Coordinates of C-alpha atoms in Angstrom, one line a residue:
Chain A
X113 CA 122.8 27.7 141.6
X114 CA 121.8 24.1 141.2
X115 CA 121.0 22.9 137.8
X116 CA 119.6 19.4 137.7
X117 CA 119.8 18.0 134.1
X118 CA 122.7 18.2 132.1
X119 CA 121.5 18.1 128.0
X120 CA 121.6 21.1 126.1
X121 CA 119.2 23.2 128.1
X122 CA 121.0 22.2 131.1
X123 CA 124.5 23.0 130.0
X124 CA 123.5 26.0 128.4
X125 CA 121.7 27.7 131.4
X126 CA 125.6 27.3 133.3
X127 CA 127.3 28.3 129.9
X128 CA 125.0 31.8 129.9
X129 CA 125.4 32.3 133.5
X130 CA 129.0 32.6 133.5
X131 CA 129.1 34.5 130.5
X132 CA 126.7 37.1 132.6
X133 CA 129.3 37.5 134.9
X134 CA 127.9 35.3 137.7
X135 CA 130.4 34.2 139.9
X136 CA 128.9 32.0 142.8
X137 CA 128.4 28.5 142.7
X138 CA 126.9 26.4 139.8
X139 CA 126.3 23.0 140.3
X140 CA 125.4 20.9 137.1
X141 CA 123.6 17.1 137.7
X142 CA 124.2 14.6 135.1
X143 CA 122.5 11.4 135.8
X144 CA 124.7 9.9 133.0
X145 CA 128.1 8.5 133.2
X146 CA 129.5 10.2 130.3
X147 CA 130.2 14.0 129.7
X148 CA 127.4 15.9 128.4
X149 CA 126.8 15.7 125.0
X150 CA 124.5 16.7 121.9
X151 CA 121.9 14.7 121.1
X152 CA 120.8 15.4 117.3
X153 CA 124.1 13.3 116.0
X154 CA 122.4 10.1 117.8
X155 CA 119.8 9.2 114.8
X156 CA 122.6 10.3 112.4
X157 CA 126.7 10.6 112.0
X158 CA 127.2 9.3 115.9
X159 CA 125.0 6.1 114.8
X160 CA 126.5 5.7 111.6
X161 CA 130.1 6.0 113.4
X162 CA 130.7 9.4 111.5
X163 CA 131.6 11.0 115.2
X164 CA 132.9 9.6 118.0
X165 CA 131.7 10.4 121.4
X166 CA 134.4 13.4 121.3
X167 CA 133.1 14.7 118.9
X168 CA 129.4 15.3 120.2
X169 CA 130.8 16.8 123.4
X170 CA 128.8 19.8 124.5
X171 CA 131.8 21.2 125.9
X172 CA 135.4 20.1 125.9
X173 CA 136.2 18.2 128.8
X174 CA 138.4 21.1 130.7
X175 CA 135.7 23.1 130.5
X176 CA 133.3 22.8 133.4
X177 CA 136.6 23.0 135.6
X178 CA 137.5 26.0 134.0
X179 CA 134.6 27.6 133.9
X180 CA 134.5 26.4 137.8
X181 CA 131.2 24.3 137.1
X182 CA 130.7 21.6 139.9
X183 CA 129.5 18.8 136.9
X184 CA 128.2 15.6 139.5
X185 CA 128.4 12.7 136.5
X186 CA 126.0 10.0 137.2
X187 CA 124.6 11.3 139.8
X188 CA 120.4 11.0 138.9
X189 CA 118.4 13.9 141.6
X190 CA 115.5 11.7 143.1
X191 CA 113.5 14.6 144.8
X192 CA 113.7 18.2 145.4
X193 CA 113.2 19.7 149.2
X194 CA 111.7 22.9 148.2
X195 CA 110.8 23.9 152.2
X196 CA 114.6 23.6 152.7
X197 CA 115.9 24.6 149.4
X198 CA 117.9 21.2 148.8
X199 CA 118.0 18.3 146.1
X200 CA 118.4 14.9 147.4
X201 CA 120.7 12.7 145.5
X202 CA 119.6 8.7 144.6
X203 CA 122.7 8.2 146.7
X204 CA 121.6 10.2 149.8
X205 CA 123.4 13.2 149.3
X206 CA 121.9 16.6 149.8
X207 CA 123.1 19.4 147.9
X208 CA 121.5 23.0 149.5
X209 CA 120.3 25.9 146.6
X210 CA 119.5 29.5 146.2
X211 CA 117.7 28.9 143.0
X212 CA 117.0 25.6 141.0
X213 CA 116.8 25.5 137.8
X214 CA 114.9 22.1 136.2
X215 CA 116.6 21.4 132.9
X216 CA 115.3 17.9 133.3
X217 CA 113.9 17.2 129.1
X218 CA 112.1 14.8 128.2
X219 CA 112.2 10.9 127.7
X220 CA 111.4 8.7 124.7
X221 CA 107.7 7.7 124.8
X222 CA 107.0 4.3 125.1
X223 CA 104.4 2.2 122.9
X224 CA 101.9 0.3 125.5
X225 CA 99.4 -2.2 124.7
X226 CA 100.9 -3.9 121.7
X227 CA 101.1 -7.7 122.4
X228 CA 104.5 -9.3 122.7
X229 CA 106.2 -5.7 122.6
X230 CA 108.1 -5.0 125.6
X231 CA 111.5 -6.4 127.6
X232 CA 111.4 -10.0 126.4
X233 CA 112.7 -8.8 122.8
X234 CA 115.6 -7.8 125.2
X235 CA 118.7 -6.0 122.9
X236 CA 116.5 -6.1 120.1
X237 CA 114.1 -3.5 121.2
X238 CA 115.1 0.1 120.7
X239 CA 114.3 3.6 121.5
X240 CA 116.8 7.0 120.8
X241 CA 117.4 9.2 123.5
X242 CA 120.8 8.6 124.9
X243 CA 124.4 8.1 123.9
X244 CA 124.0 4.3 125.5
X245 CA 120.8 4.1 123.1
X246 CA 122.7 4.8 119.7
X247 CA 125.9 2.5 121.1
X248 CA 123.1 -0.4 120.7
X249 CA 122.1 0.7 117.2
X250 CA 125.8 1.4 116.4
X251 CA 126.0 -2.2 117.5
X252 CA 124.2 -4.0 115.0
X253 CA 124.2 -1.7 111.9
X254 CA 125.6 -4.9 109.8
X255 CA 123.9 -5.0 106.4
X256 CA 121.9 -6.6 105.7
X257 CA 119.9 -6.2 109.1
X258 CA 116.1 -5.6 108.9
X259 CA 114.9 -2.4 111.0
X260 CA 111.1 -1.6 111.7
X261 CA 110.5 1.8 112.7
X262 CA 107.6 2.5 114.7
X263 CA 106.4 6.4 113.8
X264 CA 107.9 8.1 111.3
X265 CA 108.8 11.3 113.2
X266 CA 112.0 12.6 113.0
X267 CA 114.0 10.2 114.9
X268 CA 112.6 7.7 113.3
X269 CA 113.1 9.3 109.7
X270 CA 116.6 10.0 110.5
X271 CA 117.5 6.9 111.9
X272 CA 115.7 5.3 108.8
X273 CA 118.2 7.2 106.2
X274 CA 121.4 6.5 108.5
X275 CA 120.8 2.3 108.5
X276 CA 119.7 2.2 104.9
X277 CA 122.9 4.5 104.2
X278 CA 124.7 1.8 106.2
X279 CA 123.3 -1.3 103.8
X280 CA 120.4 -2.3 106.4
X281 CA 117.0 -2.6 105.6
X282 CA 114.3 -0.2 106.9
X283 CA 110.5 -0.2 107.2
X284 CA 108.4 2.4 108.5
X285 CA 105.2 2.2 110.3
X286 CA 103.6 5.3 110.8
X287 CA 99.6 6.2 112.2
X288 CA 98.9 8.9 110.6
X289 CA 98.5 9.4 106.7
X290 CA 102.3 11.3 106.7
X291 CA 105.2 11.0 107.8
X292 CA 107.0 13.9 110.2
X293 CA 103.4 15.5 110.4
X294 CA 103.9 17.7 113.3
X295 CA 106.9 19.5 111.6
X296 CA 105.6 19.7 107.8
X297 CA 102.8 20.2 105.8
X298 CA 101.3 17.1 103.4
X299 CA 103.6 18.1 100.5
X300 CA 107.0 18.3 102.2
X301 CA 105.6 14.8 104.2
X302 CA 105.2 13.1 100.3
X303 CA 108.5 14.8 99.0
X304 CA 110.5 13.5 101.9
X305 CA 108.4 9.9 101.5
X306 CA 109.6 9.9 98.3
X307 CA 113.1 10.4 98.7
X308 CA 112.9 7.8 101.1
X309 CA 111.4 5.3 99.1
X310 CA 114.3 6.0 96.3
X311 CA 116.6 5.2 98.9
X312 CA 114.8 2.0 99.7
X313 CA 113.0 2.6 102.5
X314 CA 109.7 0.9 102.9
X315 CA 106.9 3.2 104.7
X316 CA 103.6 1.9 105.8
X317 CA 101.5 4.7 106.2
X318 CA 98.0 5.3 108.2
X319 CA 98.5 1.8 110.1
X320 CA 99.7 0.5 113.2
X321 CA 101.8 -2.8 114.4
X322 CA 99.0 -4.8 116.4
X323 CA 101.4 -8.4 117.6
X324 CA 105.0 -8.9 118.1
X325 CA 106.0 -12.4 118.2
X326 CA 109.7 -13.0 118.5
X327 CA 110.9 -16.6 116.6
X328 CA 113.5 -18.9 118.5
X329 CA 115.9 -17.8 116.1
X330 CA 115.6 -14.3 117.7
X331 CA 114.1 -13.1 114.5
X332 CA 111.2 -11.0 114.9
X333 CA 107.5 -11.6 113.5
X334 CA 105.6 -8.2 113.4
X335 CA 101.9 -7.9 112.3
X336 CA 100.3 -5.0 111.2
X337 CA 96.7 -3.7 111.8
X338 CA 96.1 -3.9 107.9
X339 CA 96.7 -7.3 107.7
X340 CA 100.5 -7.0 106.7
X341 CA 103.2 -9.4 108.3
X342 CA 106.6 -8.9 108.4
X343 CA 110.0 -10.4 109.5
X344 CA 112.6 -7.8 111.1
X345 CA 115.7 -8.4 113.3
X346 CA 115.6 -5.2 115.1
X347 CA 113.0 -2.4 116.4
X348 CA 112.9 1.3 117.0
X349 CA 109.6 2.5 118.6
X350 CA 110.3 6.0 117.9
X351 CA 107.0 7.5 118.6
X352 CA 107.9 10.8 120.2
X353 CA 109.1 11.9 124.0
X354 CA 107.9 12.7 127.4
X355 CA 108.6 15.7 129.2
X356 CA 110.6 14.8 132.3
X357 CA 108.2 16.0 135.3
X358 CA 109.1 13.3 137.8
X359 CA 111.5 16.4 140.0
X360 CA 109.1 19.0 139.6
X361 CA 106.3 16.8 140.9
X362 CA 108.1 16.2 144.1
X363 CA 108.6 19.9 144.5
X364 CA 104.8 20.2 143.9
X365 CA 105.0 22.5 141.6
X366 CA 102.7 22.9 139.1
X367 CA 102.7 20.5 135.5
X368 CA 100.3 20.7 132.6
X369 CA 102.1 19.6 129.5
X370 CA 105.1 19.9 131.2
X371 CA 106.4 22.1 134.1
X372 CA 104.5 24.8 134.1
X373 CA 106.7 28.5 134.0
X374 CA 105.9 32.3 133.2
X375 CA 107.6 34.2 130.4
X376 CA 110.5 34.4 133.0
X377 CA 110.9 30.5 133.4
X378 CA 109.8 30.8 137.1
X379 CA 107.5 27.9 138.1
X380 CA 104.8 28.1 140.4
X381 CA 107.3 27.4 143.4
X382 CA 109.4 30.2 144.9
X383 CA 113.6 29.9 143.6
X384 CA 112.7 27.1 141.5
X385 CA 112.5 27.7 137.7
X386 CA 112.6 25.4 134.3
X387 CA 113.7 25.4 131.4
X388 CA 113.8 23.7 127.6
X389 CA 111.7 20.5 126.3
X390 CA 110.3 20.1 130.0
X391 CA 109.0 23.5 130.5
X392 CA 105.1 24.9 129.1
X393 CA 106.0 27.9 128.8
X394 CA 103.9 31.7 128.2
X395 CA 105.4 33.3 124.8
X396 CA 103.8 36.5 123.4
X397 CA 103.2 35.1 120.2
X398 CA 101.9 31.6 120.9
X399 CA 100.4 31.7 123.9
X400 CA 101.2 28.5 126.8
X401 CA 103.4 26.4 124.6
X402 CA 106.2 23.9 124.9
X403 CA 108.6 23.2 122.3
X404 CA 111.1 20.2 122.0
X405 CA 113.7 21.0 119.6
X406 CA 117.6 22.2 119.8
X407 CA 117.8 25.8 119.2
X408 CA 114.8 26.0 122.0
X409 CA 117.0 23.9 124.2
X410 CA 119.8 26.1 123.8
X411 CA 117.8 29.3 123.9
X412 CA 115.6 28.9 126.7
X413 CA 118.6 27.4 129.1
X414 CA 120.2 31.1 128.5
X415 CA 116.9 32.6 129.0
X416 CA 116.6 31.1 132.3
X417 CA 120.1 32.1 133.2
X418 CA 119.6 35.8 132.5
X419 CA 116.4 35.6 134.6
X420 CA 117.9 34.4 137.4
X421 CA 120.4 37.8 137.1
X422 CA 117.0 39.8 137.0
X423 CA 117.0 40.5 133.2
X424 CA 113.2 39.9 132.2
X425 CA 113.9 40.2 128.7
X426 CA 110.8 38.4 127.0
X427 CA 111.3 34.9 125.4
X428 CA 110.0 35.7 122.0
X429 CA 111.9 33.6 119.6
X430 CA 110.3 31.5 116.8
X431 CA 110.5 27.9 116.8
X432 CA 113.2 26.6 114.3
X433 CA 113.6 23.0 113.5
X434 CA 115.9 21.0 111.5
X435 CA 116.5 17.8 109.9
X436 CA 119.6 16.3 108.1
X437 CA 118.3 13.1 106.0
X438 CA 120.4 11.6 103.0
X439 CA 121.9 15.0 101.2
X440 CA 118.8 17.0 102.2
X441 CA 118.6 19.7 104.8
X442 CA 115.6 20.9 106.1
X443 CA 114.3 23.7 108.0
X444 CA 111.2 24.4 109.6
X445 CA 110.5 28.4 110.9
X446 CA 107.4 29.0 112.7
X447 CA 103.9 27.0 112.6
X448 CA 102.4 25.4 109.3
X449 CA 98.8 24.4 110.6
X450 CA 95.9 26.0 109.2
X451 CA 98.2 27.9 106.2
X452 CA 98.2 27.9 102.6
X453 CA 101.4 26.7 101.3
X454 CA 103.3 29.0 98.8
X455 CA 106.2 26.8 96.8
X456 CA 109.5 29.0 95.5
X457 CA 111.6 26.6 93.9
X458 CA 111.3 23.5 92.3
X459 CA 110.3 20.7 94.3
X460 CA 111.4 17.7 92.0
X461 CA 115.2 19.3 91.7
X462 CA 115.2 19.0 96.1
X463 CA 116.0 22.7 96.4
X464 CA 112.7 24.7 97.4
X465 CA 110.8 27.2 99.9
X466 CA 107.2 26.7 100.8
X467 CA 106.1 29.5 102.9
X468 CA 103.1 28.8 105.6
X469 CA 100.6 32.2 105.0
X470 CA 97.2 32.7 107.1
X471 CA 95.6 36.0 107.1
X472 CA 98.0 37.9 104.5
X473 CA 100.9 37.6 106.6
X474 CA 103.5 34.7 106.8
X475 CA 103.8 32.3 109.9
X476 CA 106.2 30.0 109.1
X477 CA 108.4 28.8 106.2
X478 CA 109.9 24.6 105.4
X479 CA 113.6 25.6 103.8
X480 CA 114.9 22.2 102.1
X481 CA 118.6 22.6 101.0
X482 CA 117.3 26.5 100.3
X483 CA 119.0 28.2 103.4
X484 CA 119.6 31.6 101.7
X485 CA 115.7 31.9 102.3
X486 CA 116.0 31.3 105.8
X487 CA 117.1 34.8 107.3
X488 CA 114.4 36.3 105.0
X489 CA 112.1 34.1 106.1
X490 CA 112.7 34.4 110.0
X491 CA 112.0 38.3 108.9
X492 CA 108.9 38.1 107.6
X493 CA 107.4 36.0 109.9
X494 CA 108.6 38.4 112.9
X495 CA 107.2 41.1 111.5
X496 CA 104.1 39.7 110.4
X497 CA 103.3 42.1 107.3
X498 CA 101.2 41.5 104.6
X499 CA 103.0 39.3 102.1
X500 CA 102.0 38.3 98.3
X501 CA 101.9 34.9 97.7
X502 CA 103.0 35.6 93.9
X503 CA 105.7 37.8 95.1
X504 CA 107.4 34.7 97.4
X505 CA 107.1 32.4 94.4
X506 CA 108.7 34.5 92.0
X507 CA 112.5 32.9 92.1
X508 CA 113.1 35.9 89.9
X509 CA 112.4 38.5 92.6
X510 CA 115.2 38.8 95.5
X511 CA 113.7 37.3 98.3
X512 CA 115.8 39.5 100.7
X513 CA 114.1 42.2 99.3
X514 CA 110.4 41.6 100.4
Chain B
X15 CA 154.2 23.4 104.3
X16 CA 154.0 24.7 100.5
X17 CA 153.1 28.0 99.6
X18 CA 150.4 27.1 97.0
X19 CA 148.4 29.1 95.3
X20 CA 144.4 29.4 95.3
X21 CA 143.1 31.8 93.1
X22 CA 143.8 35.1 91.3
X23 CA 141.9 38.5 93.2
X24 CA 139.5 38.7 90.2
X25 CA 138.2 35.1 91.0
X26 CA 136.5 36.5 94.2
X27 CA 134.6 39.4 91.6
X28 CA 134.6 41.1 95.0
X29 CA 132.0 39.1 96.3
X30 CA 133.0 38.7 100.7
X31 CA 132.2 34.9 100.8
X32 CA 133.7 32.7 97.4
X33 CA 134.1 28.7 97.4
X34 CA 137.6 28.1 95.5
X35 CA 138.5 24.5 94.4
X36 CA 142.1 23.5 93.8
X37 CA 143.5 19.9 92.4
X38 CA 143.3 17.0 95.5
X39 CA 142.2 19.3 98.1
X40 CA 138.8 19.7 99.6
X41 CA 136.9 23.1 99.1
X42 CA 137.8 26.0 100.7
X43 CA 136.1 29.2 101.7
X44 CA 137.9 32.3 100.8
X45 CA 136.9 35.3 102.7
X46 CA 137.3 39.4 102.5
X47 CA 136.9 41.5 105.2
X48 CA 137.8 44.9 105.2
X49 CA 140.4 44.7 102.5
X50 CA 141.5 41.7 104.5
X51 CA 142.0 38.3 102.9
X52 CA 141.2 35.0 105.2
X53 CA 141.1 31.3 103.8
X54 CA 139.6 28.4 105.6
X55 CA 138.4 24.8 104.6
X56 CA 134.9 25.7 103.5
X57 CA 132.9 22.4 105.1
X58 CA 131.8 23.0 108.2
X59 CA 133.2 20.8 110.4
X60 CA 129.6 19.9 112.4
X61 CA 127.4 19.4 109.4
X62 CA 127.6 18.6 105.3
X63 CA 127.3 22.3 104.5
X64 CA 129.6 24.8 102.1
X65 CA 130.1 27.8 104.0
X66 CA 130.5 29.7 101.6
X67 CA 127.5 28.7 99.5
X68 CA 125.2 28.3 102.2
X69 CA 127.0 30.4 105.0
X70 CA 126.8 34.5 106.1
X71 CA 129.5 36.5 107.4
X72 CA 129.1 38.6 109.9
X73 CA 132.1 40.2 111.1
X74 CA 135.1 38.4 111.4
X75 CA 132.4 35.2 112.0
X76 CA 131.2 32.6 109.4
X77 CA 127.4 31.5 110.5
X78 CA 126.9 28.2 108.9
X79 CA 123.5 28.2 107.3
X80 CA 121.9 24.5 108.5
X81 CA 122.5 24.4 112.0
X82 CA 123.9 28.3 113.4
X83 CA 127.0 27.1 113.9
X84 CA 130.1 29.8 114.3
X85 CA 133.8 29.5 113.4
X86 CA 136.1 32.6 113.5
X87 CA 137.4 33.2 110.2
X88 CA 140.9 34.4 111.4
X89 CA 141.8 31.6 113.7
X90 CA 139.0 29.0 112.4
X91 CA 138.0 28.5 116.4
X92 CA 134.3 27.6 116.9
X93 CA 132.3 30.3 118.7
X94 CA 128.7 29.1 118.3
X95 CA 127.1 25.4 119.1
X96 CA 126.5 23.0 117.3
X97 CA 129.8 23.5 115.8
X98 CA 132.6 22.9 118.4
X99 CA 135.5 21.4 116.6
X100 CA 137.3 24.3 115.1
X101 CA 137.6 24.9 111.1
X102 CA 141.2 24.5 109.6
X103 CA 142.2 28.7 108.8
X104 CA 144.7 28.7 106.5
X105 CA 147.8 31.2 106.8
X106 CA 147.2 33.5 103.2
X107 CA 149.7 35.5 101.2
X108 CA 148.9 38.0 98.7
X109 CA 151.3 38.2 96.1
X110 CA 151.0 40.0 93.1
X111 CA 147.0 39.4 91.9
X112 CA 146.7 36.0 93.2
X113 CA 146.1 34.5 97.0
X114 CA 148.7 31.9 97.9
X115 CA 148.1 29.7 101.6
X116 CA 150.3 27.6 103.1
X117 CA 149.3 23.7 103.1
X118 CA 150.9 20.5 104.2

């Protein structure tokens, strides 16, 4: 088995495998130097120096030996020979497989056509996707130093709480009219915005940066579509990732919104399969999706592993998200679009449910530091039964008991 | 080591899964399982989170409740990512009504 990619999805795929009982060769690319690690602590306690790299390992160091997993550190795959069944290294080397399994993920998105935003800010120019990314926040997290965010997602919302938390100063520019839209609906966004804003950092909502000018001083000049101006010493375009389809596109196989595979992680060329953030994927409930999130990662790299040992078991979990900002945990279950929102708790005390209902039955739930209503939650949204929105926002029924 | 002790029986009010504070130490998670008694320290050593407020047992396990993470109760060893640096399990003594560990 060859696995090409060596982040969550990657690692876990090899993990699973063993655990299956397989006993032939695994062989696990890494095109970075250091041992694979998790990548949620980047925007948070690995940037603010909370955890060291040793801390964020995937697996201890011993363990790919000992598990007899072949891990090739920096060592990036530059094409796949499907007709021959091989990988071919940047270096030149070929490495021969039964199956191949694309755990490739996904890079950050880059920000194009904004004048004077691009290489010549040099060090001062940011985005969060590896270990070497959060070393060059790590870097400068002095306060006192001026961050702009571009996109108030979640990396960028993260990364916002952990310099502020660290004495720096933080703006956020986001598009749209909320921050973190994808993952919650308009009242989560403004209860998050506003726990933000007591923390002191600035949002800019519903506008763009339009000019970057960058001052001999090194200082940084930013103007905004609204008219705004602004002086910052260090940006984080942070406006969401790319699935990684360079490999499968030299294997020809087929990429929509990422590689495209069944409910079995098999893509449309023979032994190869994929798995995690670069995969579109077919899942009973949502149709041809792709997720990017951690337990997804984790999930479908196991998925793939027990497909490759012939058990078809469908892939029918329900997306889970979280998010660690300031003291606040937050979880997202399911899909939020086109609901009504259903609050159980009180929002201004920061511990609440709001459950996402559409056609009597529940399809998705946003838990903030309320986790006892999260195994309930998954529950009900599996089994899709009618639910009463009075019942959920009565605190003094036992939610476990719906 | 000390012997110290961390609460009377009746503390627990025979719940499975009870945060017990004691002077200068951090929280810890106090544990019954099948008559059993098990003490580790009750933050989970991957996020911010009480395991015993926000936590289920299952088992001999402890699922944190932010991120799914696992720790063995008995030996505190992390079984479930994101959590991969064990939890410190404390050796307990029952004597009399009241559960004594051993700390440094």
């Amino acid at each position: 088995m060859v696995i090409v990619g060596a982040g969550l999805a990657g690692v876990s795929c090899a993990a699973e495998l063993r655990k299956q009982g397989f006993g032939g060769s695994i062989t696990l690319f890494n095109d970075e130097p250091v041992s694979p690690y998790d990548r949620p602590p980047l925007s948070k306690g690995y940037a603010a120096g909370e955890q060291s790299a040793d801390d964020i390992r995937l697996q201890p160091k011993d363990w790919y030996e000992e598990q007899r997993i072949t891990l090739e550190n920096e060592c990036a795959v530059a094409r796949v020979d499907a007709q021959q069944g091989a990988v071919v290294c940047q270096d030149g080397r070929r490495f021969g497989y039964e199956h191949l399994v694309l755990a490739t993920g996904s890079r950050a998105r880059d920000l194009a056509g904004v004048p004077g935003l691009g290489r010549a800010l040099g060090d001062r120019l940011h985005t969060i996707r590896t270990i070497d990314d959060s070393n060059r926040v790590k870097a400068v997290l002095e306060p006192g130093c001026r961050f702009l965010f571009v996109g108030g997602g979640v990396i960028g919302m993260e990364l916002a709480a952990t310099v502020v938390q660290a004495g720096c100063e933080a703006t956020v520019v986001e598009a749209q009219s909320q921050i973190m839209g994808r993952f919650f609906p308009a009242e989560v966004s403004q209860f998050l915005t506003a726990v933000h804003l007591g923390n002191g950092v600035k949002v800019a909502l519903g506008t763009k940066i339009s000019r970057v000018t960058q001052e001999p001083s090194g200082e940084i000049e930013v103007e905004l579509a609204d008219g705004e101006a602004l002086r910052v010493d260090e940006i984080v375009v942070a406006v969401g990732a790319v699935p990684d389809t360079r490999l499968a596109h030299t294997a020809s196989a087929e990429v929509a919104s990422g590689v495209v595979v069944d409910g079995s992680c098999r893509t449309s060329v023979d032994r190869i399969l994929a798995c995690g953030d670069v995969a579109e994927f077919d899942h009973p409930r949502y149709g041809q999706t792709r997720w990017e999130n951690w337990k997804h990662a984790q999930q479908h790299g196991q998925h793939a592993a027990r497909c490759l040992l012939g058990n078809d078991d469908p892939y029918d979990e329900i997306p889970w998200i979280w998010t660690d900002q300031y003291d606040l945990n937050i979880q997202t279950l399911g899909v939020h679009a086109g609901c009504e929102h259903i609050v159980r708790g009180d929002m201004s005390q920061g511990k609440f449910t709001v459950f996402h209902l559409a056609d009597g039955a529940m399809q998705g739930a946003t838990i903030v530091n309320d986790v006892k209503c999260k195994k309930p939650a998954l529950k009900l949204i599996r089994a899709g039964l009618p639910v009463e929105a009075a019942q959920l926002a009565d605190l003094a029924l036992d939610i476990r008991k719906l | 080591m000390a012997l110290v002790k961390l609460c009377d029986l009746d503390d627990l009010d025979g719940e499975d899964l009870v945060q017990v504070e004691i002077d200068g130490y951090e929280p810890f998670a106090v544990y019954t399982i099948e008559g059993q008694y098990f003490v580790t320290d009750d933050t989970c050593t991957h996020g911010k989170a009480s395991l015993a407020d926000e936590g289920e047992l299952d088992g001999f396990e402890i699922e944190c409740g932010w991120h799914d993470g696992r720790f063995d109760v008995r030996t505190g060893e992390a079984i479930a990512m994101p959590c991969s640096q064990p939890i410190k399990a404390y050796p307990v003594t029952v004597q009399g009504d009241a559960i004594f560990i051993e700390l440094e």
